[in-house]
mmCIF file of C-alpha atoms and ligand atoms in Angstrom:
data_model
loop_
_atom_site.group_PDB
_atom_site.id
_atom_site.type_symbol
_atom_site.label_atom_id
_atom_site.label_comp_id
_atom_site.label_asym_id
_atom_site.label_seq_id
_atom_site.Cartn_x
_atom_site.Cartn_y
_atom_site.Cartn_z
ATOM 1 C CA MET P 235 0.070 -0.167 0.190
ATOM 2 C CA THR P 236 1.938 2.996 -0.977
ATOM 3 C CA PRO P 237 1.051 6.644 1.288
ATOM 4 C CA LYS P 238 -0.754 7.909 -1.775
ATOM 5 C CA ILE P 239 -3.371 5.002 -2.031
ATOM 6 C CA ALA P 240 -3.479 5.000 1.721
ATOM 7 C CA GLN P 241 -4.161 8.939 1.737
ATOM 8 C CA PHE P 242 -6.601 8.775 -1.371
ATOM 9 C CA LEU P 243 -8.624 6.051 0.314
ATOM 10 C CA ALA P 244 -8.588 8.136 3.655
ATOM 11 C CA GLU P 245 -9.895 11.275 1.893
ATOM 12 C CA GLN P 246 -12.096 10.067 -0.958
ATOM 13 C CA LYS P 247 -13.787 7.025 1.050
ATOM 14 C CA PRO P 248 -14.738 5.528 -2.188
ATOM 15 C CA ALA P 249 -17.717 2.946 -2.275
ATOM 16 C CA THR P 250 -16.756 -0.812 -2.171
ATOM 17 C CA PRO P 251 -15.304 -2.661 -3.394
ATOM 18 C CA CYS P 252 -12.941 -0.874 -5.794
ATOM 19 C CA LEU P 253 -9.462 -1.046 -7.628
ATOM 20 C CA VAL P 254 -6.970 1.793 -6.290
ATOM 21 C CA VAL P 255 -3.641 1.767 -8.606
ATOM 22 C CA ASP P 256 -0.660 4.271 -8.047
ATOM 23 C CA LEU P 257 0.785 5.188 -11.324
ATOM 24 C CA SER P 258 3.862 5.892 -10.003
ATOM 25 C CA CYS P 259 4.270 2.442 -9.223
ATOM 26 C CA VAL P 260 3.908 1.099 -12.297
ATOM 27 C CA ARG P 261 6.872 3.705 -13.482
ATOM 28 C CA THR P 262 9.437 2.510 -10.870
ATOM 29 C CA GLN P 263 8.442 -1.160 -12.505
ATOM 30 C CA TYR P 264 9.155 -0.253 -15.813
ATOM 31 C CA HIS P 265 12.467 1.516 -14.556
ATOM 32 C CA ALA P 266 13.429 -1.411 -12.430
ATOM 33 C CA LEU P 267 12.948 -4.407 -15.214
ATOM 34 C CA HIS P 268 14.495 -2.053 -17.383
ATOM 35 C CA GLY P 269 17.493 -1.382 -15.872
ATOM 36 C CA ALA P 270 17.753 -5.591 -14.960
ATOM 37 C CA LEU P 271 17.861 -5.959 -18.072
ATOM 38 C CA PRO P 272 18.896 -2.466 -20.652
ATOM 39 C CA SER P 273 19.305 -3.929 -23.498
ATOM 40 C CA SER P 274 15.507 -5.814 -23.654
ATOM 41 C CA ARG P 275 12.873 -4.280 -25.238
ATOM 42 C CA ILE P 276 9.632 -4.321 -22.890
ATOM 43 C CA HIS P 277 6.212 -5.128 -24.513
ATOM 44 C CA TYR P 278 3.658 -4.624 -21.603
ATOM 45 C CA ALA P 279 1.224 -7.409 -21.823
ATOM 46 C CA VAL P 280 -2.220 -6.012 -21.876
ATOM 47 C CA LYS P 281 -4.016 -8.392 -20.474
ATOM 48 C CA ALA P 282 -2.480 -7.938 -16.830
ATOM 49 C CA ASN P 283 -4.802 -4.483 -16.949
ATOM 50 C CA PRO P 284 -5.797 -2.910 -19.667
ATOM 51 C CA ALA P 285 -6.650 0.821 -18.168
ATOM 52 C CA PRO P 286 -5.919 3.825 -20.698
ATOM 53 C CA ALA P 287 -4.245 5.450 -17.774
ATOM 54 C CA ILE P 288 -1.826 2.756 -17.426
ATOM 55 C CA LEU P 289 -0.952 2.372 -21.047
ATOM 56 C CA ARG P 290 -0.201 6.052 -21.719
ATOM 57 C CA GLU P 291 2.017 6.033 -18.476
ATOM 58 C CA LEU P 292 3.794 3.112 -20.016
ATOM 59 C CA HIS P 293 3.978 4.469 -23.417
ATOM 60 C CA ALA P 294 5.619 7.830 -22.411
ATOM 61 C CA LEU P 295 8.454 6.070 -21.016
ATOM 62 C CA GLY P 296 8.885 3.895 -24.542
ATOM 63 C CA SER P 297 7.585 0.548 -23.911
ATOM 64 C CA PHE P 298 5.429 -1.786 -26.560
ATOM 65 C CA PHE P 299 2.640 -3.347 -26.024
ATOM 66 C CA ASP P 300 1.646 -7.266 -26.423
ATOM 67 C CA ILE P 301 -1.987 -7.653 -27.482
ATOM 68 C CA ALA P 302 -4.362 -10.521 -28.007
ATOM 69 C CA SER P 303 -7.163 -9.590 -29.641
ATOM 70 C CA PRO P 304 -8.978 -6.389 -31.780
ATOM 71 C CA GLY P 305 -10.427 -5.125 -28.734
ATOM 72 C CA GLU P 306 -6.826 -4.847 -27.280
ATOM 73 C CA ILE P 307 -5.477 -3.302 -30.455
ATOM 74 C CA ASP P 308 -8.268 -0.852 -29.757
ATOM 75 C CA ILE P 309 -8.177 0.204 -26.491
ATOM 76 C CA CYS P 310 -3.926 0.841 -27.304
ATOM 77 C CA LEU P 311 -4.714 2.859 -30.799
ATOM 78 C CA GLU P 312 -7.115 4.972 -28.672
ATOM 79 C CA ALA P 313 -4.333 5.603 -25.770
ATOM 80 C CA GLY P 314 -2.325 7.315 -29.058
ATOM 81 C CA ILE P 315 -0.139 4.398 -28.631
ATOM 82 C CA PRO P 316 1.485 3.815 -33.042
ATOM 83 C CA ALA P 317 0.091 0.297 -34.858
ATOM 84 C CA GLN P 318 3.941 -0.599 -35.110
ATOM 85 C CA LYS P 319 4.610 -0.825 -31.094
ATOM 86 C CA LEU P 320 2.081 -3.485 -30.810
ATOM 87 C CA SER P 321 2.796 -7.025 -31.407
ATOM 88 C CA PHE P 322 -0.204 -10.129 -31.399
ATOM 89 C CA GLY P 323 1.391 -12.029 -29.181
ATOM 90 C CA HIS P 324 -1.694 -14.699 -28.849
ATOM 91 C CA THR P 325 -1.003 -17.676 -31.068
ATOM 92 C CA VAL P 326 -4.857 -18.618 -31.717
ATOM 93 C CA LYS P 327 -6.009 -15.615 -33.244
ATOM 94 C CA ASN P 328 -9.555 -16.107 -36.066
ATOM 95 C CA VAL P 329 -8.653 -14.701 -39.476
ATOM 96 C CA ARG P 330 -10.650 -11.464 -38.775
ATOM 97 C CA SER P 331 -8.722 -10.848 -35.935
ATOM 98 C CA ILE P 332 -5.183 -11.000 -38.195
ATOM 99 C CA ALA P 333 -6.932 -9.083 -41.104
ATOM 100 C CA TYR P 334 -8.082 -6.274 -38.384
ATOM 101 C CA ALA P 335 -4.437 -5.995 -37.005
ATOM 102 C CA HIS P 336 -2.821 -6.284 -40.320
ATOM 103 C CA GLN P 337 -5.377 -3.512 -41.902
ATOM 104 C CA LYS P 338 -4.635 -1.138 -38.393
ATOM 105 C CA GLY P 339 -0.724 -1.768 -39.078
ATOM 106 C CA LEU P 340 0.509 -4.695 -37.056
ATOM 107 C CA THR P 341 3.541 -5.893 -38.141
ATOM 108 C CA LEU P 342 4.461 -8.709 -35.744
ATOM 109 C CA TYR P 343 3.068 -12.153 -34.762
ATOM 110 C CA ALA P 344 2.809 -15.124 -32.952
ATOM 111 C CA PHE P 345 2.147 -18.522 -34.227
ATOM 112 C CA ASP P 346 3.173 -22.062 -32.903
ATOM 113 C CA CYS P 347 1.451 -24.254 -35.433
ATOM 114 C CA LEU P 348 1.684 -24.385 -39.542
ATOM 115 C CA GLU P 349 -2.069 -23.849 -39.383
ATOM 116 C CA GLU P 350 -1.631 -20.129 -37.902
ATOM 117 C CA LEU P 351 1.352 -19.679 -39.582
ATOM 118 C CA GLU P 352 -1.326 -19.982 -43.186
ATOM 119 C CA LYS P 353 -3.557 -17.981 -41.959
ATOM 120 C CA LEU P 354 -1.148 -15.176 -41.320
ATOM 121 C CA ALA P 355 0.377 -15.503 -45.086
ATOM 122 C CA GLU P 356 -3.351 -15.362 -46.100
ATOM 123 C CA HIS P 357 -4.510 -12.768 -43.893
ATOM 124 C CA ALA P 358 -1.459 -10.530 -43.109
ATOM 125 C CA PRO P 359 0.827 -11.164 -45.941
ATOM 126 C CA GLY P 360 4.632 -10.483 -45.892
ATOM 127 C CA CYS P 361 4.045 -9.604 -41.964
ATOM 128 C CA GLU P 362 7.037 -10.563 -39.413
ATOM 129 C CA VAL P 363 6.431 -14.101 -37.392
ATOM 130 C CA PHE P 364 7.551 -15.585 -34.093
ATOM 131 C CA CYS P 365 7.485 -18.946 -33.218
ATOM 132 C CA ARG P 366 6.157 -20.090 -29.399
ATOM 133 C CA LEU P 367 7.992 -22.757 -27.680
ATOM 134 C CA GLY P 368 6.481 -25.023 -25.093
ATOM 135 C CA VAL P 369 8.254 -25.428 -22.463
ATOM 136 C CA VAL P 370 8.206 -26.362 -18.866
ATOM 137 C CA ASN P 371 6.371 -23.989 -16.025
ATOM 138 C CA THR P 372 7.742 -25.445 -13.086
ATOM 139 C CA GLY P 373 8.079 -22.686 -10.200
ATOM 140 C CA ALA P 374 5.079 -20.924 -11.836
ATOM 141 C CA GLN P 375 2.004 -20.066 -9.322
ATOM 142 C CA TRP P 376 0.146 -19.397 -12.233
ATOM 143 C CA PRO P 377 0.859 -22.101 -15.338
ATOM 144 C CA LEU P 378 0.364 -21.107 -18.855
ATOM 145 C CA SER P 379 1.681 -24.363 -20.267
ATOM 146 C CA ARG P 380 0.049 -26.962 -22.047
ATOM 147 C CA LYS P 381 -2.305 -24.525 -24.221
ATOM 148 C CA PHE P 382 0.648 -22.642 -26.198
ATOM 149 C CA GLY P 383 3.918 -23.967 -27.536
ATOM 150 C CA THR P 384 5.598 -25.834 -29.968
ATOM 151 C CA THR P 385 8.537 -28.542 -29.778
ATOM 152 C CA PRO P 386 12.276 -27.585 -30.702
ATOM 153 C CA GLU P 387 12.151 -29.749 -34.009
ATOM 154 C CA SER P 388 8.871 -28.115 -34.902
ATOM 155 C CA ALA P 389 9.577 -24.430 -34.881
ATOM 156 C CA PHE P 390 12.890 -25.224 -36.989
ATOM 157 C CA THR P 391 10.835 -26.398 -39.888
ATOM 158 C CA LEU P 392 8.270 -23.936 -39.241
ATOM 159 C CA LEU P 393 10.198 -21.083 -39.259
ATOM 160 C CA GLN P 394 11.925 -21.890 -42.605
ATOM 161 C CA LYS P 395 8.176 -22.653 -43.643
ATOM 162 C CA ALA P 396 7.594 -19.249 -42.555
ATOM 163 C CA HIS P 397 10.095 -18.057 -44.719
ATOM 164 C CA GLU P 398 8.939 -19.718 -47.778
ATOM 165 C CA LEU P 399 5.593 -18.433 -47.089
ATOM 166 C CA GLY P 400 6.621 -14.963 -47.852
ATOM 167 C CA LEU P 401 6.655 -14.346 -44.306
ATOM 168 C CA LYS P 402 9.747 -12.801 -42.168
ATOM 169 C CA PRO P 403 10.834 -15.006 -39.474
ATOM 170 C CA VAL P 404 12.532 -12.938 -36.982
ATOM 171 C CA GLY P 405 11.929 -14.544 -33.364
ATOM 172 C CA LEU P 406 11.178 -17.526 -31.169
ATOM 173 C CA SER P 407 9.230 -16.560 -27.772
ATOM 174 C CA PHE P 408 8.306 -18.843 -25.013
ATOM 175 C CA HIS P 409 6.445 -18.431 -21.262
ATOM 176 C CA VAL P 410 7.245 -19.545 -18.391
ATOM 177 C CA GLY P 411 4.536 -19.378 -16.578
ATOM 178 C CA SER P 412 2.911 -16.262 -14.360
ATOM 179 C CA GLN P 413 4.221 -15.675 -10.832
ATOM 180 C CA GLN P 414 7.257 -17.367 -11.852
ATOM 181 C CA THR P 415 9.184 -17.652 -8.941
ATOM 182 C CA ASN P 416 12.795 -19.919 -10.464
ATOM 183 C CA THR P 417 14.913 -17.616 -11.911
ATOM 184 C CA GLU P 418 16.617 -20.636 -13.485
ATOM 185 C CA ALA P 419 13.140 -21.374 -15.337
ATOM 186 C CA TYR P 420 14.772 -18.931 -17.935
ATOM 187 C CA GLY P 421 18.046 -20.280 -18.560
ATOM 188 C CA ASP P 422 16.462 -23.886 -18.961
ATOM 189 C CA ALA P 423 13.931 -21.924 -21.825
ATOM 190 C CA ILE P 424 16.976 -19.702 -23.366
ATOM 191 C CA ALA P 425 18.962 -22.915 -23.802
ATOM 192 C CA GLN P 426 16.092 -24.300 -26.162
ATOM 193 C CA ALA P 427 15.468 -21.338 -27.962
ATOM 194 C CA ALA P 428 19.456 -20.689 -28.528
ATOM 195 C CA GLY P 429 19.445 -24.505 -29.929
ATOM 196 C CA ILE P 430 17.193 -23.661 -32.585
ATOM 197 C CA TYR P 431 18.522 -19.904 -33.302
ATOM 198 C CA HIS P 432 22.084 -21.675 -34.101
ATOM 199 C CA ARG P 433 20.243 -24.249 -36.428
ATOM 200 C CA LEU P 434 18.457 -21.817 -38.108
ATOM 201 C CA LYS P 435 21.315 -19.367 -38.689
ATOM 202 C CA LYS P 436 23.115 -22.458 -40.448
ATOM 203 C CA GLN P 437 20.169 -22.589 -42.660
ATOM 204 C CA GLY P 438 20.727 -18.615 -43.704
ATOM 205 C CA ILE P 439 18.051 -17.694 -41.149
ATOM 206 C CA THR P 440 18.911 -15.274 -38.885
ATOM 207 C CA LEU P 441 16.459 -14.438 -36.140
ATOM 208 C CA ASP P 442 16.733 -10.833 -34.572
ATOM 209 C CA PHE P 443 14.707 -11.383 -30.782
ATOM 210 C CA ILE P 444 14.179 -14.138 -28.277
ATOM 211 C CA ASN P 445 11.391 -13.074 -26.573
ATOM 212 C CA MET P 446 11.227 -14.164 -23.167
ATOM 213 C CA GLY P 447 7.198 -13.744 -22.344
ATOM 214 C CA GLY P 448 6.123 -12.743 -18.676
ATOM 215 C CA GLY P 449 6.189 -14.525 -15.610
ATOM 216 C CA PHE P 450 8.324 -11.897 -13.313
ATOM 217 C CA PRO P 451 6.260 -12.184 -10.360
ATOM 218 C CA THR P 452 4.359 -9.968 -7.951
ATOM 219 C CA TYR P 453 4.937 -9.987 -4.191
ATOM 220 C CA TYR P 454 1.853 -11.249 -2.481
ATOM 221 C CA ASN P 455 2.609 -13.235 0.780
ATOM 222 C CA SER P 456 5.802 -15.269 0.473
ATOM 223 C CA PRO P 457 9.329 -14.417 -0.596
ATOM 224 C CA ILE P 458 10.030 -13.806 -4.292
ATOM 225 C CA PRO P 459 13.910 -12.912 -5.763
ATOM 226 C CA SER P 460 14.393 -9.814 -7.140
ATOM 227 C CA ILE P 461 14.233 -8.203 -10.714
ATOM 228 C CA ASP P 462 17.565 -8.269 -10.567
ATOM 229 C CA GLN P 463 18.288 -11.978 -9.773
ATOM 230 C CA PHE P 464 16.222 -12.644 -12.650
ATOM 231 C CA GLY P 465 18.104 -10.311 -14.968
ATOM 232 C CA GLN P 466 21.471 -11.862 -13.901
ATOM 233 C CA ALA P 467 20.316 -15.635 -14.624
ATOM 234 C CA ILE P 468 18.954 -14.290 -18.159
ATOM 235 C CA THR P 469 21.912 -12.677 -18.787
ATOM 236 C CA LYS P 470 24.008 -15.186 -17.837
ATOM 237 C CA ALA P 471 22.363 -18.059 -20.013
ATOM 238 C CA MET P 472 22.474 -15.431 -23.155
ATOM 239 C CA ASN P 473 26.253 -14.953 -22.877
ATOM 240 C CA THR P 474 26.813 -18.984 -22.315
ATOM 241 C CA HIS P 475 24.220 -19.557 -25.411
ATOM 242 C CA PHE P 476 25.154 -16.721 -27.525
ATOM 243 C CA PRO P 477 29.130 -16.150 -26.976
ATOM 244 C CA ASP P 478 29.334 -14.208 -30.281
ATOM 245 C CA THR P 479 26.490 -12.028 -31.375
ATOM 246 C CA ALA P 480 23.138 -12.444 -29.402
ATOM 247 C CA PRO P 481 19.721 -11.992 -30.649
ATOM 248 C CA ARG P 482 17.646 -8.791 -29.009
ATOM 249 C CA ILE P 483 15.871 -9.920 -25.616
ATOM 250 C CA LEU P 484 11.910 -9.017 -25.903
ATOM 251 C CA LEU P 485 9.966 -9.135 -22.575
ATOM 252 C CA GLU P 486 6.527 -9.030 -22.436
ATOM 253 C CA PRO P 487 5.461 -8.375 -18.603
ATOM 254 C CA GLY P 488 2.053 -8.426 -17.506
ATOM 255 C CA ARG P 489 1.786 -9.021 -13.498
ATOM 256 C CA TYR P 490 5.232 -7.890 -12.885
ATOM 257 C CA MET P 491 4.399 -4.293 -14.502
ATOM 258 C CA VAL P 492 1.278 -3.658 -12.415
ATOM 259 C CA GLY P 493 0.507 -6.159 -9.717
ATOM 260 C CA SER P 494 2.296 -4.237 -6.877
ATOM 261 C CA ALA P 495 0.295 -0.977 -8.106
ATOM 262 C CA GLY P 496 -2.976 -1.672 -6.827
ATOM 263 C CA VAL P 497 -5.129 -2.421 -3.742
ATOM 264 C CA VAL P 498 -8.606 -3.385 -3.896
ATOM 265 C CA HIS P 499 -10.603 -1.934 -1.056
ATOM 266 C CA THR P 500 -13.899 -4.311 -0.134
ATOM 267 C CA GLU P 501 -16.076 -4.560 2.805
ATOM 268 C CA VAL P 502 -17.051 -7.063 5.099
ATOM 269 C CA VAL P 503 -20.758 -8.043 4.631
ATOM 270 C CA LEU P 504 -20.757 -10.804 7.500
ATOM 271 C CA ALA P 505 -18.210 -12.395 9.720
ATOM 272 C CA SER P 506 -19.393 -15.115 11.904
ATOM 273 C CA ARG P 507 -18.325 -18.609 13.182
ATOM 274 C CA ARG P 508 -21.592 -19.931 11.550
ATOM 275 C CA GLY P 509 -22.460 -23.145 13.753
ATOM 276 C CA GLY P 510 -21.648 -21.132 16.891
ATOM 277 C CA GLY P 511 -18.919 -23.998 18.340
ATOM 278 C CA ASP P 512 -15.528 -22.999 18.872
ATOM 279 C CA GLY P 513 -14.132 -25.907 16.716
ATOM 280 C CA ASP P 514 -16.724 -24.348 13.840
ATOM 281 C CA PRO P 515 -14.643 -22.182 11.177
ATOM 282 C CA ARG P 516 -15.363 -18.254 11.190
ATOM 283 C CA TRP P 517 -16.736 -17.180 7.770
ATOM 284 C CA VAL P 518 -15.936 -13.755 6.578
ATOM 285 C CA TYR P 519 -17.536 -13.119 3.429
ATOM 286 C CA LEU P 520 -16.569 -9.987 1.339
ATOM 287 C CA ASP P 521 -18.026 -7.640 -1.224
ATOM 288 C CA ILE P 522 -15.353 -9.136 -3.658
ATOM 289 C CA GLY P 523 -15.298 -12.487 -4.843
ATOM 290 C CA ARG P 524 -14.232 -15.258 -7.449
ATOM 291 C CA PHE P 525 -16.531 -13.392 -10.083
ATOM 292 C CA GLY P 526 -16.455 -9.584 -8.895
ATOM 293 C CA GLY P 527 -12.041 -9.930 -10.046
ATOM 294 C CA LEU P 528 -10.654 -12.302 -7.630
ATOM 295 C CA ALA P 529 -10.581 -15.153 -10.192
ATOM 296 C CA GLU P 530 -6.533 -15.668 -10.224
ATOM 297 C CA THR P 531 -7.669 -17.566 -6.325
ATOM 298 C CA GLU P 532 -8.951 -20.189 -7.981
ATOM 299 C CA GLY P 533 -6.855 -23.353 -7.019
ATOM 300 C CA GLU P 534 -5.884 -21.197 -4.225
ATOM 301 C CA SER P 535 -3.239 -20.553 -6.388
ATOM 302 C CA ILE P 536 -2.559 -16.881 -5.904
ATOM 303 C CA ARG P 537 -2.394 -16.024 -1.922
ATOM 304 C CA TYR P 538 -3.217 -12.148 -1.130
ATOM 305 C CA THR P 539 -2.090 -10.357 1.827
ATOM 306 C CA PHE P 540 -5.139 -8.893 3.769
ATOM 307 C CA GLN P 541 -5.074 -5.558 5.796
ATOM 308 C CA THR P 542 -7.370 -4.798 8.229
ATOM 309 C CA PRO P 543 -8.779 -2.016 10.393
ATOM 310 C CA HIS P 544 -7.725 -4.131 13.683
ATOM 311 C CA ASP P 545 -4.187 -5.343 12.421
ATOM 312 C CA GLU P 546 -2.234 -3.209 15.281
ATOM 313 C CA GLU P 547 -4.612 -3.228 17.880
ATOM 314 C CA THR P 548 -6.194 -7.159 18.047
ATOM 315 C CA SER P 549 -6.376 -9.064 20.682
ATOM 316 C CA GLY P 550 -5.908 -12.133 19.031
ATOM 317 C CA THR P 551 -6.383 -13.565 15.378
ATOM 318 C CA SER P 552 -8.220 -16.388 14.229
ATOM 319 C CA PRO P 553 -7.798 -18.798 10.760
ATOM 320 C CA CYS P 554 -11.136 -17.503 8.470
ATOM 321 C CA ILE P 555 -12.460 -18.930 5.567
ATOM 322 C CA LEU P 556 -12.520 -16.003 2.814
ATOM 323 C CA ALA P 557 -15.175 -15.862 0.632
ATOM 324 C CA GLY P 558 -17.060 -13.715 -1.733
ATOM 325 C CA PRO P 559 -20.786 -11.997 -1.742
ATOM 326 C CA SER P 560 -22.473 -13.870 -4.476
ATOM 327 C CA CYS P 561 -25.070 -17.004 -3.859
ATOM 328 C CA ASP P 562 -22.811 -19.065 -5.643
ATOM 329 C CA SER P 563 -21.072 -21.840 -3.403
ATOM 330 C CA MET P 564 -17.966 -21.699 -5.641
ATOM 331 C CA ASP P 565 -17.705 -18.231 -4.916
ATOM 332 C CA VAL P 566 -14.931 -19.014 -1.887
ATOM 333 C CA LEU P 567 -11.617 -17.243 -1.982
ATOM 334 C CA TYR P 568 -9.811 -19.450 0.452
ATOM 335 C CA GLU P 569 -10.942 -22.468 2.631
ATOM 336 C CA LYS P 570 -8.234 -25.099 2.093
ATOM 337 C CA ASN P 571 -5.379 -22.069 3.111
ATOM 338 C CA LEU P 572 -7.028 -20.518 6.326
ATOM 339 C CA ILE P 573 -6.595 -16.638 6.484
ATOM 340 C CA PRO P 574 -5.799 -15.237 9.721
ATOM 341 C CA LEU P 575 -7.445 -11.991 10.654
ATOM 342 C CA PRO P 576 -8.429 -10.212 13.725
ATOM 343 C CA ASP P 577 -11.227 -11.436 15.939
ATOM 344 C CA GLU P 578 -12.509 -7.858 16.217
ATOM 345 C CA ILE P 579 -13.455 -8.077 12.432
ATOM 346 C CA LYS P 580 -17.096 -7.301 11.708
ATOM 347 C CA ALA P 581 -19.446 -6.305 9.297
ATOM 348 C CA GLY P 582 -18.795 -2.245 7.947
ATOM 349 C CA ASP P 583 -14.798 -2.828 8.588
ATOM 350 C CA ARG P 584 -12.834 -2.218 5.492
ATOM 351 C CA ILE P 585 -10.195 -4.354 4.149
ATOM 352 C CA ASN P 586 -7.470 -4.007 1.902
ATOM 353 C CA ILE P 587 -6.089 -6.563 -0.392
ATOM 354 C CA LEU P 588 -2.591 -5.451 -1.372
ATOM 355 C CA ALA P 589 -0.975 -6.211 -5.050
ATOM 356 C CA THR P 590 -4.071 -6.772 -6.723
ATOM 357 C CA GLY P 591 -3.386 -3.997 -9.919
ATOM 358 C CA ALA P 592 -2.850 -7.196 -12.309
ATOM 359 C CA TYR P 593 -5.314 -9.698 -13.589
ATOM 360 C CA VAL P 594 -8.444 -8.177 -11.376
ATOM 361 C CA SER P 595 -10.153 -5.412 -13.244
ATOM 362 C CA THR P 596 -10.830 -7.253 -16.168
ATOM 363 C CA TYR P 597 -11.387 -10.563 -14.468
ATOM 364 C CA CYS P 598 -14.521 -9.045 -12.910
ATOM 365 C CA SER P 599 -18.062 -10.539 -14.089
ATOM 366 C CA THR P 600 -20.119 -7.349 -15.621
ATOM 367 C CA GLY P 601 -22.489 -8.098 -12.779
ATOM 368 C CA PHE P 602 -23.045 -11.785 -11.719
ATOM 369 C CA ASN P 603 -26.015 -11.918 -8.990
ATOM 370 C CA GLY P 604 -26.220 -8.111 -9.546
ATOM 371 C CA PHE P 605 -23.373 -7.267 -7.703
ATOM 372 C CA PRO P 606 -21.829 -3.982 -9.873
ATOM 373 C CA PRO P 607 -18.462 -4.343 -11.319
ATOM 374 C CA LEU P 608 -15.208 -3.423 -9.450
ATOM 375 C CA ASP P 609 -15.028 0.490 -9.838
ATOM 376 C CA GLU P 610 -11.340 1.471 -10.658
ATOM 377 C CA TYR P 611 -9.372 4.655 -9.930
ATOM 378 C CA TYR P 612 -5.756 5.372 -11.399
ATOM 379 C CA ILE P 613 -3.940 7.935 -9.162
HETATM 380 C C1 PLP V 90 -0.615 -13.609 -20.100
HETATM 381 C C2 PLP V 90 1.114 -13.476 -20.951
HETATM 382 C C3 PLP V 90 2.059 -12.283 -20.519
HETATM 383 C C4 PLP V 90 1.920 -12.275 -19.083
HETATM 384 O O1 PLP V 90 2.338 -12.524 -18.400
HETATM 385 P P1 PLP V 90 2.740 -12.009 -16.895
HETATM 386 O O2 PLP V 90 2.606 -13.358 -16.402
HETATM 387 O O3 PLP V 90 1.946 -11.635 -16.371
HETATM 388 O O4 PLP V 90 3.848 -11.453 -16.709
HETATM 389 C C5 PLP V 90 2.628 -12.474 -21.688
HETATM 390 N N1 PLP V 90 2.910 -13.149 -22.810
HETATM 391 C C6 PLP V 90 1.919 -13.462 -23.207
HETATM 392 C C7 PLP V 90 1.894 -14.487 -24.395
HETATM 393 C C8 PLP V 90 0.902 -14.129 -22.508
HETATM 394 O O5 PLP V 90 -0.236 -14.426 -22.604
#
């Protein structure tokens, strides 16, 4: 929680639930990542939080942007970002989306199979393409494997095929999984990409870049490596695998860029040891839940930190089950990993959920069960 957000909440007393994002944190994160890997080009993954204020802030800092749909293209163009600064990083696109991107002037596209490559050759002729490798996502708390990426052997074949189809093969990409807490995950993936890079070079195809995706973690409630440690691991792997000239590094951070910049401000609707016995668990129902934006609590994968008004003066805490406000019994945030909260917690108390700037606002339903979507403030 930054002083600016604390002051905003104290002065404005906004209705709950709401998300408040401190834009100066986004700037800090951009500079820290750029400082850790100075020669990299950063393509912010727009899906993490597409708020125009964030896009404009990052654009002013020189960021590029990674988008996945015509909707995200429009948001970026409306924020004043030129099409040349957008990459279409999604490997699964319908032909209308490809044609739309091409018409708007996007030149860089991802693929991971022959069929997608053929769609690109037809609907975005002459474009630059990069092939996504499937890499293991061990160490990631929100894995992105299985659904995307191909084998090294097929990447080697497909990038040559791209050339034959009149496209420009310019890179390889991978994503080590979101909220990746193991710095070595990048090194292993770089080793794979380097193997293909060198084989292609012998065939007369020199790739411009390796796109290392995102994955850089946000601090929630357990220790994570610093961004400099990630930078060192990546630099070391690049030096090992590219002793002569190295391709450029592209990064697609989402969570890292905005996660720590946001706070969800929520109200307790009900707090009760239902059943009444001492052994019965205490339930705390908030006015935001799984459908109000906290979708990453699925499987209790992402574990947020909760700040309550009683943290300083509590007489004791009890492990609580945390749930959302809707009538759906799936709408429980944490049930296996109970959250210790002060016993004084009662209906009407305001609770802050820290580091919720990424993957919250757009995961919010349009009004499930009549609960209005989260308000957002960018300060
Ligand atoms: C979601 C996504 C990202 C961002 O990942 P983070 O873990 O949030 O940094 C980057 N690249 C692609 C292709 C993605 O789908």
